[in-house]
Amino acid sequence: QSALTQPPSASGSPGQSVSISCTGTSSDVGGFNSVSWYQQHPGKAPKLMIYEVTKRPSGVPDRFSASKSGNTASLTVSGLQAEDEADYYCSSYAGDDTWLFGGGTKLTVL
Amino acid sequence: EVQLVESGGGLVQPGGSLRLSCAASGFTSRSYWMHWVRQAPGKGLVWVSRINGDGSSTTYAHSVKGRFTISRDIAKNTLYLQMTGLRAEDTAVYYCATGDSHAFVIWGQGTMVTVSS
């Protein structure tokens, strides 16, 4: 059960777009359409931003989008805003009713 | 308001035990699978355990299997995590979360567990 691989950091200026990758294997990310993404501000609980690879829960801005190709999933934040600065985590179902998280990416809005 | 509230965290010595609780309100939690996810200080999220709606099926991460037990009291709308044989590496904020479509939908605010002598 190895963690999914995310870049430790990403950054962009207000209004720009930034993408965060999440790499797993054919046993997790590549094997299921069950990748989700979470936003976590310092000292706060995580918040679901994307589920089932591309779906946004009610209330999540459409500036947040996601995709998957093979064993790698990606989250894209368009029109960056100051409040988007946070840690972002991907997660994938890994079979046998187990789940994996990525190591997290710190997004900085310059 | 839909809410999950964890409790039961604290300081415990290595080898000790602790039971965490997660009280659900504003919805019937038995309709959902429930999870425990932890986060060591300054580190990332790690999935710990899950239980199905009626409590009949559970799974665990390798790192806690045999030491932690997840359970739920449907009548009390409450989720539990019994932790035994605690180690320093179990030190973390423990979150409970509802599960749906293989995602963690509603999260509690977390409860801190510190394992230290």
Tab-separated table of C-alpha atoms in Angstrom:
chain	number	residue	atom	x	y	z
A	1	GLN	CA	0.000	0.000	0.000
A	2	SER	CA	2.274	2.793	-1.261
A	3	ALA	CA	1.001	6.352	-1.317
A	4	LEU	CA	0.103	7.942	-4.624
A	5	THR	CA	2.743	10.331	-5.975
A	6	GLN	CA	2.065	14.068	-6.061
A	7	PRO	CA	4.499	16.963	-6.572
A	8	PRO	CA	5.230	18.585	-3.201
A	9	SER	CA	4.496	22.063	-4.481
A	10	ALA	CA	2.828	24.025	-7.258
A	11	SER	CA	2.284	27.711	-7.804
A	12	GLY	CA	0.648	30.262	-10.050
A	13	SER	CA	-0.336	33.895	-10.179
A	14	PRO	CA	-3.896	35.090	-9.686
A	15	GLY	CA	-5.973	34.419	-12.776
A	16	GLN	CA	-3.613	31.755	-14.089
A	17	SER	CA	-4.219	28.016	-14.288
A	18	VAL	CA	-2.226	25.369	-12.473
A	19	SER	CA	-2.367	21.577	-12.664
A	20	ILE	CA	-1.428	19.035	-10.029
A	21	SER	CA	-0.660	15.438	-10.965
A	22	CYS	CA	-1.322	12.254	-9.021
A	23	THR	CA	0.425	9.091	-10.160
A	24	GLY	CA	-0.464	5.616	-9.043
A	25	THR	CA	-0.535	2.177	-10.611
A	26	SER	CA	-2.912	-0.027	-12.554
A	27	SER	CA	-4.068	-1.396	-9.192
A	28	ASP	CA	-5.424	1.913	-8.007
A	29	VAL	CA	-5.625	5.078	-10.147
A	30	GLY	CA	-5.501	3.196	-13.441
A	31	GLY	CA	-7.779	0.403	-12.357
A	32	PHE	CA	-10.811	2.317	-11.150
A	33	ASN	CA	-12.689	5.507	-12.007
A	34	SER	CA	-12.591	6.374	-8.321
A	35	VAL	CA	-10.090	9.202	-7.976
A	36	SER	CA	-11.057	12.065	-5.685
A	37	TRP	CA	-9.382	15.335	-4.743
A	38	TYR	CA	-9.392	17.240	-1.446
A	39	GLN	CA	-8.521	20.797	-0.460
A	40	GLN	CA	-7.146	21.420	3.023
A	41	HIS	CA	-6.468	24.831	4.508
A	42	PRO	CA	-4.085	25.029	7.497
A	43	GLY	CA	-5.652	23.710	10.673
A	44	LYS	CA	-8.850	22.700	8.896
A	45	ALA	CA	-10.430	19.432	7.854
A	46	PRO	CA	-10.103	18.349	4.224
A	47	LYS	CA	-12.898	19.271	1.808
A	48	LEU	CA	-14.015	17.114	-1.115
A	49	MET	CA	-13.459	18.954	-4.407
A	50	ILE	CA	-13.701	16.209	-7.055
A	51	TYR	CA	-15.014	12.637	-7.006
A	52	GLU	CA	-15.211	9.830	-9.562
A	53	VAL	CA	-12.325	11.411	-11.480
A	54	THR	CA	-14.202	14.405	-12.920
A	55	LYS	CA	-17.341	15.151	-10.878
A	56	ARG	CA	-17.726	18.251	-8.724
A	57	PRO	CA	-19.880	18.194	-5.580
A	58	SER	CA	-22.487	20.897	-5.271
A	59	GLY	CA	-20.911	24.175	-4.226
A	60	VAL	CA	-17.441	23.562	-5.671
A	61	PRO	CA	-16.595	26.246	-8.237
A	62	ASP	CA	-16.284	25.135	-11.846
A	63	ARG	CA	-12.766	26.602	-11.798
A	64	PHE	CA	-11.825	23.198	-10.405
A	65	SER	CA	-11.654	20.424	-12.973
A	66	ALA	CA	-9.953	17.058	-13.168
A	67	SER	CA	-9.091	14.233	-15.514
A	68	LYS	CA	-7.292	10.912	-15.696
A	69	SER	CA	-5.087	9.213	-18.243
A	70	GLY	CA	-3.772	5.762	-17.510
A	71	ASN	CA	-2.246	5.669	-14.047
A	72	THR	CA	-2.091	9.450	-13.646
A	73	ALA	CA	-4.877	11.772	-12.553
A	74	SER	CA	-4.732	15.560	-12.660
A	75	LEU	CA	-6.479	18.437	-10.932
A	76	THR	CA	-6.593	21.799	-12.696
A	77	VAL	CA	-7.452	25.041	-10.963
A	78	SER	CA	-8.287	27.788	-13.444
A	79	GLY	CA	-8.548	31.501	-12.720
A	80	LEU	CA	-6.484	31.128	-9.550
A	81	GLN	CA	-7.729	33.085	-6.564
A	82	ALA	CA	-6.025	33.827	-3.264
A	83	GLU	CA	-8.375	31.513	-1.385
A	84	ASP	CA	-7.237	28.583	-3.531
A	85	GLU	CA	-3.929	28.580	-1.661
A	86	ALA	CA	-4.044	25.324	0.292
A	87	ASP	CA	-2.817	21.743	0.358
A	88	TYR	CA	-4.394	19.410	-2.184
A	89	TYR	CA	-4.591	15.652	-1.851
A	90	CYS	CA	-5.648	13.017	-4.332
A	91	SER	CA	-7.136	9.708	-3.298
A	92	SER	CA	-7.943	6.522	-5.152
A	93	TYR	CA	-9.866	3.388	-4.422
A	94	ALA	CA	-7.314	0.549	-4.431
A	95	GLY	CA	-9.547	-2.516	-4.440
A	96	ASP	CA	-10.553	-4.878	-1.631
A	97	ASP	CA	-12.244	-1.931	0.101
A	98	THR	CA	-9.002	-0.063	0.694
A	99	TRP	CA	-8.012	3.465	-0.295
A	100	LEU	CA	-4.796	5.376	-0.901
A	101	PHE	CA	-3.966	9.066	-0.612
A	102	GLY	CA	-1.262	11.048	-2.322
A	103	GLY	CA	1.411	12.789	-0.317
A	104	GLY	CA	-0.183	16.177	-0.916
A	105	THR	CA	0.709	19.267	-2.943
A	106	LYS	CA	1.069	22.718	-1.446
A	107	LEU	CA	-0.456	25.218	-3.867
A	108	THR	CA	0.874	28.747	-3.555
A	109	VAL	CA	-0.855	31.704	-5.181
A	110	LEU	CA	1.935	34.158	-5.965
B	1	GLU	CA	-26.859	20.838	9.689
B	2	VAL	CA	-24.925	17.762	8.600
B	3	GLN	CA	-22.065	17.302	11.015
B	4	LEU	CA	-19.501	14.816	12.306
B	5	VAL	CA	-17.851	15.469	15.670
B	6	GLU	CA	-14.902	13.398	16.851
B	7	SER	CA	-13.836	12.993	20.466
B	8	GLY	CA	-11.658	10.786	22.633
B	9	GLY	CA	-8.207	11.884	21.578
B	10	GLY	CA	-5.436	12.610	24.032
B	11	LEU	CA	-2.006	11.650	25.301
B	12	VAL	CA	-1.316	7.945	25.757
B	13	GLN	CA	1.835	5.963	26.494
B	14	PRO	CA	3.322	3.553	23.956
B	15	GLY	CA	1.521	0.248	24.153
B	16	GLY	CA	-1.593	1.897	25.534
B	17	SER	CA	-5.165	2.012	24.283
B	18	LEU	CA	-7.639	4.705	23.331
B	19	ARG	CA	-11.155	4.771	21.890
B	20	LEU	CA	-12.183	7.493	19.495
B	21	SER	CA	-15.808	8.404	18.841
B	22	CYS	CA	-17.437	10.187	15.925
B	23	ALA	CA	-20.984	11.429	16.486
B	24	ALA	CA	-23.085	12.107	13.408
B	25	SER	CA	-25.918	14.610	13.347
B	26	GLY	CA	-28.211	15.988	10.695
B	27	PHE	CA	-28.302	12.723	8.779
B	28	THR	CA	-28.622	8.994	9.293
B	29	SER	CA	-25.070	7.715	9.146
B	30	ARG	CA	-26.120	4.091	8.696
B	31	SER	CA	-26.916	4.963	5.087
B	32	TYR	CA	-23.219	5.462	4.483
B	33	TRP	CA	-19.983	3.635	4.794
B	34	MET	CA	-17.793	5.426	7.321
B	35	HIS	CA	-14.025	5.873	7.392
B	36	TRP	CA	-11.206	6.914	9.683
B	37	VAL	CA	-8.387	8.913	8.091
B	38	ARG	CA	-5.350	10.187	9.983
B	39	GLN	CA	-2.767	12.897	9.485
B	40	ALA	CA	0.519	12.948	11.368
B	41	PRO	CA	1.806	16.415	12.274
B	42	GLY	CA	3.015	18.156	9.130
B	43	LYS	CA	2.332	15.093	7.011
B	44	GLY	CA	-0.263	13.914	4.518
B	45	LEU	CA	-3.562	12.107	4.822
B	46	VAL	CA	-3.581	8.350	5.349
B	47	TRP	CA	-6.622	6.117	5.119
B	48	VAL	CA	-6.974	3.953	8.251
B	49	SER	CA	-10.181	1.947	8.189
B	50	ARG	CA	-13.746	1.705	6.866
B	51	ILE	CA	-16.997	0.087	7.944
B	52	ASN	CA	-20.145	-0.568	5.929
B	53	GLY	CA	-23.622	0.696	6.715
B	54	ASP	CA	-24.800	-2.027	9.051
B	55	GLY	CA	-21.400	-2.654	10.616
B	56	SER	CA	-21.048	-6.166	9.229
B	57	SER	CA	-17.930	-5.538	7.118
B	58	THR	CA	-14.668	-3.773	7.934
B	59	THR	CA	-11.273	-3.217	6.320
B	60	TYR	CA	-8.023	-1.785	7.622
B	61	ALA	CA	-4.749	-0.371	6.392
B	62	HIS	CA	-1.843	-2.786	6.856
B	63	SER	CA	-0.231	-0.457	9.398
B	64	VAL	CA	-3.105	-0.778	11.878
B	65	LYS	CA	-4.550	-4.212	11.124
B	66	GLY	CA	-4.738	-6.341	14.241
B	67	ARG	CA	-4.353	-3.316	16.536
B	68	PHE	CA	-7.306	-1.077	15.621
B	69	THR	CA	-10.990	-2.008	15.512
B	70	ILE	CA	-13.654	0.068	13.791
B	71	SER	CA	-17.270	-0.265	14.863
B	72	ARG	CA	-20.506	1.679	14.851
B	73	ASP	CA	-23.594	2.033	17.016
B	74	ILE	CA	-26.452	2.639	14.608
B	75	ALA	CA	-28.893	3.572	17.366
B	76	LYS	CA	-26.507	6.255	18.644
B	77	ASN	CA	-25.470	7.340	15.121
B	78	THR	CA	-21.883	7.027	16.309
B	79	LEU	CA	-18.695	5.588	14.831
B	80	TYR	CA	-15.819	4.282	16.939
B	81	LEU	CA	-12.158	3.424	16.572
B	82	GLN	CA	-10.682	1.257	19.306
B	83	MET	CA	-6.923	1.590	19.196
B	84	THR	CA	-4.621	-0.783	21.084
B	85	GLY	CA	-0.868	-1.375	21.082
B	86	LEU	CA	-0.342	2.269	20.234
B	87	ARG	CA	3.018	3.325	18.819
B	88	ALA	CA	4.711	6.684	18.397
B	89	GLU	CA	3.965	6.518	14.670
B	90	ASP	CA	0.227	6.459	15.436
B	91	THR	CA	0.496	10.066	16.616
B	92	ALA	CA	-1.849	12.034	14.370
B	93	VAL	CA	-5.066	13.931	13.993
B	94	TYR	CA	-7.771	11.346	13.383
B	95	TYR	CA	-10.677	12.330	11.157
B	96	CYS	CA	-13.889	10.438	10.586
B	97	ALA	CA	-15.581	10.819	7.214
B	98	THR	CA	-18.608	9.524	5.368
B	99	GLY	CA	-17.974	7.477	2.267
B	100	ASP	CA	-19.899	7.662	-0.997
B	101	SER	CA	-18.837	6.830	-4.564
B	102	HIS	CA	-15.434	5.800	-3.157
B	103	ALA	CA	-14.839	9.358	-1.933
B	104	PHE	CA	-14.707	10.910	1.525
B	105	VAL	CA	-17.609	13.317	1.508
B	106	ILE	CA	-18.317	14.772	4.955
B	107	TRP	CA	-15.423	15.198	7.381
B	108	GLY	CA	-15.286	15.860	11.069
B	109	GLN	CA	-12.959	18.443	12.598
B	110	GLY	CA	-10.532	15.790	13.846
B	111	THR	CA	-9.232	14.671	17.228
B	112	MET	CA	-5.533	14.602	18.153
B	113	VAL	CA	-3.893	11.433	19.418
B	114	THR	CA	-0.397	11.700	20.860
B	115	VAL	CA	1.540	8.552	21.723
B	116	SER	CA	4.477	9.405	23.943
B	117	SER	CA	6.058	8.450	27.228
